[in-house]
Coordinates of C-alpha atoms in Angstrom, one line a residue:
Chain A
X179 CA 0.0 0.0 0.0
X180 CA 2.6 2.5 1.0
X181 CA 5.2 0.9 -1.2
X182 CA 5.8 4.1 -3.2
X183 CA 6.6 6.1 0.0
X184 CA 8.7 3.3 1.4
X185 CA 10.9 3.1 -1.7
X186 CA 11.6 6.8 -1.4
X187 CA 12.6 6.9 2.2
X188 CA 14.5 3.6 2.3
X189 CA 17.8 5.3 1.4
X190 CA 17.3 7.8 4.1
X191 CA 16.6 5.1 6.7
X192 CA 19.5 2.9 5.7
X193 CA 22.0 5.8 5.8
X194 CA 20.6 7.0 9.1
X195 CA 21.1 3.5 10.6
X196 CA 24.7 3.0 9.3
X197 CA 25.5 6.4 10.5
X198 CA 25.1 5.2 14.0
X199 CA 27.1 2.0 13.6
X200 CA 28.2 -0.4 11.0
X201 CA 25.7 -3.1 10.1
X202 CA 25.9 -6.3 8.1
X203 CA 23.1 -7.1 5.5
X204 CA 20.8 -9.3 7.5
X205 CA 21.1 -7.1 10.6
X206 CA 20.2 -4.1 8.5
X207 CA 17.1 -5.7 7.1
X208 CA 15.9 -6.7 10.6
X209 CA 16.5 -3.2 11.9
X210 CA 14.7 -1.4 9.2
X211 CA 11.9 -4.0 9.4
X212 CA 11.4 -2.9 13.0
X213 CA 10.0 0.4 11.8
X214 CA 8.9 -0.4 8.3
X215 CA 7.9 -3.6 6.6
X216 CA 10.2 -4.0 3.6
X217 CA 11.0 -6.5 1.0
X218 CA 14.5 -7.9 1.3
X219 CA 14.6 -7.8 -2.5
X220 CA 14.6 -4.0 -2.4
X221 CA 17.2 -3.7 0.3
X222 CA 20.3 -5.4 -1.1
X223 CA 20.1 -3.8 -4.5
X224 CA 19.8 -0.5 -2.6
X225 CA 22.9 -1.3 -0.6
X226 CA 24.7 -2.2 -3.8
X227 CA 23.7 1.2 -5.3
X228 CA 24.8 3.1 -2.2
X229 CA 28.2 1.3 -2.3
X230 CA 28.6 2.0 -6.1
X231 CA 27.8 5.7 -5.4
X232 CA 30.3 5.8 -2.6
X233 CA 27.8 6.7 0.1
X234 CA 29.0 3.6 2.0
X235 CA 31.8 1.2 1.9
X236 CA 32.0 -2.5 2.8
X237 CA 34.4 -4.7 4.7
X238 CA 34.4 -8.3 5.5
X239 CA 34.6 -9.8 9.0
X240 CA 35.4 -13.4 9.6
X241 CA 32.7 -15.1 11.5
X242 CA 33.0 -18.1 13.7
X243 CA 29.5 -19.3 12.8
X244 CA 29.9 -19.4 9.1
X245 CA 31.0 -17.5 6.0
X246 CA 32.5 -14.0 6.4
X247 CA 30.1 -11.2 6.9
X248 CA 30.0 -8.1 4.8
X249 CA 29.6 -5.0 7.0
X250 CA 28.4 -1.7 5.6
X251 CA 30.0 1.5 6.8
X252 CA 28.9 5.1 6.0
X253 CA 31.3 7.4 4.2
X254 CA 31.7 11.1 4.5
X255 CA 29.9 11.5 1.2
X256 CA 27.2 9.3 2.7
X257 CA 26.9 11.5 5.8
X258 CA 26.4 14.5 3.6
X259 CA 23.8 12.6 1.6
X260 CA 22.0 11.5 4.7
X261 CA 21.7 15.1 6.0
X262 CA 20.6 16.2 2.6
X263 CA 17.8 13.6 2.5
X264 CA 16.7 14.4 6.1
X265 CA 16.3 18.0 5.1
X266 CA 14.4 17.1 2.0
X267 CA 12.2 14.8 4.0
X268 CA 11.4 17.4 6.6
X269 CA 10.6 20.0 4.0
X270 CA 8.5 17.7 2.0
X271 CA 6.7 16.5 5.1
X272 CA 5.9 20.0 6.2
X273 CA 4.6 20.9 2.8
X274 CA 2.4 17.8 2.5
X275 CA 1.0 18.3 5.9
X276 CA 0.2 21.9 5.2
X277 CA -1.5 21.0 2.0
X278 CA -3.6 18.3 3.7
X279 CA -4.5 20.7 6.5
X280 CA -5.7 23.3 4.0
X281 CA -7.7 20.9 1.8
X282 CA -9.4 19.4 4.9
X283 CA -10.3 22.9 6.0
X284 CA -12.1 24.0 3.0
X285 CA -14.5 21.1 3.2
Chain B
X225 CA 12.5 -23.4 -5.2
X226 CA 15.4 -24.3 -2.9
X227 CA 18.3 -22.1 -2.0
X228 CA 20.6 -23.5 -4.7
X229 CA 18.1 -23.2 -7.5
X230 CA 17.3 -19.6 -6.4
X231 CA 20.9 -18.6 -6.4
X232 CA 21.7 -20.3 -9.7
X233 CA 18.7 -18.6 -11.3
X234 CA 19.6 -15.2 -9.9
X235 CA 23.2 -15.7 -11.1
X236 CA 22.1 -16.4 -14.6
X237 CA 20.1 -13.1 -14.7
X238 CA 23.1 -11.1 -13.7
X239 CA 25.5 -12.5 -16.3
X240 CA 26.1 -9.0 -17.8
X241 CA 27.9 -8.0 -14.6
X242 CA 31.5 -8.4 -13.7
X243 CA 32.3 -11.9 -12.5
X244 CA 33.6 -10.6 -9.2
X245 CA 30.5 -8.6 -8.7
X246 CA 28.2 -11.5 -9.4
X247 CA 30.1 -13.7 -6.9
X248 CA 29.9 -10.9 -4.3
X249 CA 26.2 -10.4 -4.8
X250 CA 25.3 -14.2 -4.8
X251 CA 27.4 -14.7 -1.6
X252 CA 25.5 -11.9 0.1
X253 CA 22.1 -13.4 -0.7
X254 CA 23.4 -16.8 0.3
X255 CA 24.4 -15.4 3.6
X256 CA 21.1 -13.7 4.1
X257 CA 19.2 -16.9 3.5
X258 CA 21.5 -18.7 5.9
X259 CA 20.8 -16.1 8.6
X260 CA 17.1 -16.2 7.9
X261 CA 17.2 -20.0 8.4
X262 CA 19.1 -19.6 11.7
X263 CA 16.3 -17.3 12.8
X264 CA 13.8 -20.1 12.2
X265 CA 12.6 -19.5 8.7
X266 CA 12.5 -22.2 6.1
X267 CA 14.4 -22.0 2.8
X268 CA 11.2 -21.3 0.9
X269 CA 10.2 -18.5 3.3
X270 CA 13.5 -16.9 3.1
X271 CA 13.4 -17.0 -0.7
X272 CA 9.9 -15.8 -0.9
X273 CA 10.9 -12.7 1.1
X274 CA 12.9 -11.6 -1.9
X275 CA 9.8 -11.4 -4.1
X276 CA 9.8 -12.0 -7.7
X277 CA 13.3 -13.0 -8.9
X278 CA 13.0 -11.1 -12.2
X279 CA 12.2 -7.8 -10.4
X280 CA 15.0 -8.5 -8.0
X281 CA 17.5 -9.0 -10.8
X282 CA 16.2 -5.8 -12.4
X283 CA 16.7 -3.9 -9.2
X284 CA 20.2 -5.2 -8.7
X285 CA 21.2 -4.3 -12.2
X286 CA 19.7 -0.8 -11.9
X287 CA 22.3 -0.2 -9.3
X288 CA 24.9 -0.4 -12.0
X289 CA 23.4 1.9 -14.6
X290 CA 24.1 -0.5 -17.4
X291 CA 22.1 -1.6 -20.4
X292 CA 19.9 -4.5 -19.4
X293 CA 20.4 -6.4 -22.5
X294 CA 23.8 -7.5 -23.6
X295 CA 23.5 -8.0 -27.3
X296 CA 24.8 -4.5 -28.0
X297 CA 24.8 -3.7 -31.7
X298 CA 22.0 -6.1 -32.6
X299 CA 19.6 -4.9 -30.0
X300 CA 20.3 -1.3 -31.2
X301 CA 19.1 -2.4 -34.6
X302 CA 16.2 -4.2 -33.1
X303 CA 15.2 -1.2 -31.1
X304 CA 15.6 1.1 -34.0
X305 CA 13.6 -1.1 -36.4
X306 CA 11.0 -1.9 -33.7
X307 CA 10.6 1.7 -32.9
X308 CA 10.2 2.6 -36.5
X309 CA 7.8 -0.3 -37.2
X310 CA 5.7 0.5 -34.2
X311 CA 5.5 4.2 -34.9
X312 CA 4.5 3.5 -38.4
X313 CA 1.9 0.8 -37.5
X314 CA 0.6 3.0 -34.7
X315 CA 0.0 5.7 -37.2
X316 CA -1.8 3.4 -39.6
X317 CA -3.8 1.9 -36.8
X318 CA -5.0 5.3 -35.7
X319 CA -6.2 6.2 -39.2
X320 CA -8.1 2.9 -39.5
X321 CA -9.4 2.9 -36.0
X322 CA -12.9 1.9 -37.0
X323 CA -11.8 -1.5 -38.4
X324 CA -11.3 -3.1 -35.0
X325 CA -9.6 -6.5 -35.4
X326 CA -8.0 -5.7 -38.7
X327 CA -5.3 -3.8 -36.8
X328 CA -3.0 -6.8 -36.7
X329 CA -3.4 -7.3 -40.4
X330 CA -2.5 -3.8 -41.2
X331 CA 0.6 -4.0 -38.9
X332 CA 1.6 -7.2 -40.6
X333 CA 1.4 -5.7 -44.0
X334 CA 3.2 -2.6 -42.9
X335 CA 6.0 -4.7 -41.4
X336 CA 6.4 -6.6 -44.6
X337 CA 6.6 -3.3 -46.6
X338 CA 9.2 -2.0 -44.2
X339 CA 11.3 -5.1 -44.6
X340 CA 11.3 -4.7 -48.3
X341 CA 12.1 -1.0 -48.2
X342 CA 14.9 -1.5 -45.7
X343 CA 16.5 -4.3 -47.7
X344 CA 16.2 -2.3 -50.8
X345 CA 17.8 0.8 -49.2
X346 CA 20.4 -1.5 -47.7
X347 CA 21.7 -2.2 -51.2
X348 CA 23.1 1.2 -51.7
X349 CA 25.9 1.2 -49.0
X350 CA 27.0 -2.2 -50.0
X351 CA 27.1 -1.1 -53.6
X352 CA 29.3 1.8 -52.6
X353 CA 31.6 -0.5 -50.7
X354 CA 31.8 -2.8 -53.7
X355 CA 32.6 -0.1 -56.1
X356 CA 35.2 1.4 -53.7
X357 CA 36.9 -2.0 -53.4
X358 CA 36.8 -2.7 -57.1
X359 CA 38.4 0.6 -58.0
X360 CA 41.2 0.0 -55.5
X361 CA 41.7 -3.5 -56.8
X362 CA 42.0 -2.2 -60.4
X363 CA 45.6 -1.4 -59.6
X364 CA 46.3 -5.1 -59.9
X365 CA 46.7 -6.8 -63.2
X366 CA 45.1 -10.0 -64.2
X367 CA 44.9 -12.8 -63.2
X368 CA 45.3 -11.3 -59.7
X369 CA 42.7 -8.7 -60.6
X370 CA 40.1 -11.3 -61.5
X371 CA 40.7 -13.3 -58.4
X372 CA 40.7 -10.4 -56.0
X373 CA 37.6 -8.7 -57.5
X374 CA 35.8 -12.0 -57.3
X375 CA 36.7 -12.5 -53.7
X376 CA 35.8 -8.9 -52.9
X377 CA 32.4 -9.1 -54.6
X378 CA 31.6 -12.3 -52.8
X379 CA 32.5 -10.8 -49.4
X380 CA 30.3 -7.8 -50.0
X381 CA 27.4 -9.8 -51.3
X382 CA 27.7 -12.1 -48.3
X383 CA 27.7 -9.1 -46.0
X384 CA 24.6 -7.7 -47.7
X385 CA 22.9 -11.1 -47.4
X386 CA 23.7 -11.3 -43.7
X387 CA 22.3 -7.9 -43.1
X388 CA 19.2 -8.6 -45.0
X389 CA 18.7 -11.8 -43.1
X390 CA 19.2 -10.0 -39.8
X391 CA 16.5 -7.5 -40.7
X392 CA 14.1 -10.2 -41.5
X393 CA 15.0 -12.1 -38.3
X394 CA 14.3 -9.0 -36.3
X395 CA 11.0 -8.4 -38.1
X396 CA 9.9 -12.0 -37.5
X397 CA 10.8 -11.6 -33.8
X398 CA 8.7 -8.6 -33.6
X399 CA 5.9 -10.4 -35.5
X400 CA 6.0 -13.4 -33.2
X401 CA 5.5 -11.2 -30.2
X402 CA 1.9 -10.5 -31.3
X403 CA 0.8 -14.1 -31.3
X404 CA 2.8 -15.9 -28.6
X405 CA 1.3 -16.6 -25.2
X406 CA 2.8 -15.3 -21.9
X407 CA 6.0 -17.1 -21.1
X408 CA 8.7 -16.5 -18.5
X409 CA 9.8 -12.9 -18.8
X410 CA 13.3 -11.5 -19.0
X411 CA 14.8 -8.3 -17.6
X412 CA 13.0 -5.5 -19.2
X413 CA 14.4 -3.7 -22.3
X414 CA 15.0 -0.1 -21.5
X415 CA 13.4 1.5 -24.6
X416 CA 10.5 4.0 -24.5
X417 CA 9.9 3.8 -28.3
X418 CA 8.9 0.1 -27.9
X419 CA 6.5 0.7 -25.0
X420 CA 3.0 -0.4 -25.7
X421 CA -0.2 0.0 -23.7
X422 CA -0.8 -3.8 -23.2
X423 CA 1.6 -5.3 -20.6
X424 CA 1.4 -8.8 -22.2
X425 CA 2.9 -7.6 -25.4
X426 CA 5.8 -6.3 -23.5
X427 CA 6.3 -9.6 -21.7
X428 CA 6.0 -11.5 -25.0
X429 CA 8.8 -9.5 -26.5
X430 CA 10.9 -10.1 -23.4
X431 CA 10.3 -13.8 -23.6
X432 CA 11.4 -14.1 -27.3
X433 CA 14.4 -11.9 -26.5
X434 CA 15.4 -14.4 -23.8
X435 CA 15.1 -17.4 -26.1
X436 CA 16.9 -15.6 -28.9
X437 CA 19.7 -14.1 -26.9
X438 CA 20.5 -17.4 -25.2
X439 CA 20.7 -19.5 -28.3
X440 CA 21.9 -17.0 -30.8
X441 CA 24.5 -15.0 -28.9
X442 CA 27.3 -16.6 -30.8
X443 CA 25.7 -15.8 -34.1
X444 CA 25.0 -12.3 -33.0
X445 CA 28.6 -11.6 -32.2
X446 CA 29.7 -12.8 -35.6
X447 CA 27.1 -10.6 -37.2
X448 CA 28.2 -7.8 -35.0
X449 CA 31.7 -7.9 -36.2
X450 CA 30.6 -7.9 -39.9
X451 CA 28.3 -5.1 -39.4
X452 CA 30.8 -3.0 -37.5
X453 CA 33.3 -3.3 -40.3
X454 CA 30.7 -2.5 -42.8
X455 CA 29.6 0.6 -40.9
X456 CA 33.2 1.8 -40.6
X457 CA 33.4 1.5 -44.4
X458 CA 30.3 3.6 -44.7
X459 CA 31.7 6.3 -42.5
X460 CA 34.5 7.1 -44.8
X461 CA 32.5 8.2 -47.8
X462 CA 30.0 9.8 -45.6
X463 CA 32.6 12.1 -44.0
X464 CA 34.1 13.0 -47.4
X465 CA 30.6 13.8 -48.6
X466 CA 30.0 16.2 -45.8
X467 CA 33.4 17.8 -46.4
X468 CA 32.7 18.2 -50.0
X469 CA 29.2 19.6 -49.3
X470 CA 30.7 22.1 -46.8
X471 CA 33.1 23.4 -49.4
X472 CA 30.3 23.7 -51.9
X473 CA 28.2 25.6 -49.4
X474 CA 31.1 27.9 -48.8
X475 CA 31.3 28.6 -52.5
X476 CA 27.6 29.3 -52.6
X477 CA 27.9 31.8 -49.7
X478 CA 30.8 33.4 -51.5
X479 CA 28.7 33.8 -54.6
X480 CA 26.0 35.5 -52.5
X481 CA 28.5 38.2 -51.8
X482 CA 29.2 38.5 -55.5
X483 CA 25.5 39.0 -56.0
X484 CA 24.6 35.6 -57.4
X485 CA 22.0 34.0 -55.1
X486 CA 21.5 30.3 -55.9
X487 CA 18.7 29.7 -53.3
X488 CA 17.8 26.2 -54.6
X489 CA 21.4 24.9 -54.4
X490 CA 21.8 26.3 -50.9
X491 CA 18.7 24.5 -49.7
X492 CA 19.8 21.3 -51.4
X493 CA 23.3 21.4 -50.0
X494 CA 22.2 22.1 -46.4
X495 CA 19.5 19.4 -46.7
X496 CA 22.1 16.9 -47.9
X497 CA 24.5 17.8 -45.1
X498 CA 21.8 17.4 -42.5
X499 CA 20.8 14.0 -43.8
X500 CA 24.4 12.7 -44.1
X501 CA 25.3 14.2 -40.8
X502 CA 22.4 12.3 -39.3
X503 CA 23.6 9.1 -40.8
X504 CA 27.1 9.7 -39.6
X505 CA 25.7 10.2 -36.1
X506 CA 23.7 7.0 -36.4
X507 CA 26.8 5.1 -37.5
X508 CA 28.9 6.5 -34.7
X509 CA 26.3 5.4 -32.2
X510 CA 26.1 2.1 -33.9
X511 CA 29.8 1.6 -33.6
X512 CA 30.0 2.9 -30.0
X513 CA 27.0 0.8 -29.0
X514 CA 28.6 -2.3 -30.4
X515 CA 31.6 -1.8 -28.1
X516 CA 29.9 -2.9 -25.0

């Protein structure tokens, strides 16, 4: 239902999360799912895109319980992008709310 | 689908990527499935979470900003021809809108017409190439002249034949899309000209493309090479033609200052320059597109 909205903010959510600490793929999916129900299929491609665009970088950590895990870490460029997205989101949010408020009034 | 099947399928849809990248991606999905299983999900559930595998592959590839089909040159031709055929048939369809189910027949007739026109037009460049080659070869004396001209003519005729066959193949592919039933669909072709209103038609084209690209990719690369050489040959006379026309235009402008205003010639010259310029542009794109 809110798939369109979700797709738009996913980048923002992911960057905000890895800004706090480094995550590996599965962890990231679980974290985001706590707030918003997402399709794993959308997340990994997004992470790929963010890495290709240098908003985050990856490194491997050997794991005792299986194959090495790939961790995602935010870059400086990524931080800037995150801040940019938060600003855009807040502005957008304000405008949309204002609009709704006004259109509800005139009824 | 189990984990192995899923990963194998996914890998096959990402073939256009770098090997290292593919390995990376597959590993990550494999790890995710393993983690999900550890959390208590079954293999099927974990895989279902990824959604439709074709959409998934499309999303992954979109992160790389690449062309989603990897038959380079040939798909350029396809797209160009498809676009042209569709625009033409759309136009015809609109004008005969009252005749409901006859649309397909009209499209069909139009396609056949296009094939003939294209093959006929195609003759010209090959003729030019042939003449060029022959005049160069005239430096030799017989019997070397006889032998070399024969070989040259055969090569050029063969090239022409292959190109004609290619055009027909593409047209048939396009034709087939109208009658086939829905099959497994491939990664979507990124071309707005080819977009139609009905989704099934889009998927049909995808499905044929899948079949054809898998089985004929070797044939296509051979054809690609021939076509690229042929186009490079074409570029040379085209560039000289533009140069000559520019000089001619310069003379015409000079004459204006002298008081002689040859309006007709000026229009003609400019027109020719634009047309040839457009062709050169097309050829350049063609060659560049073939270097994927």
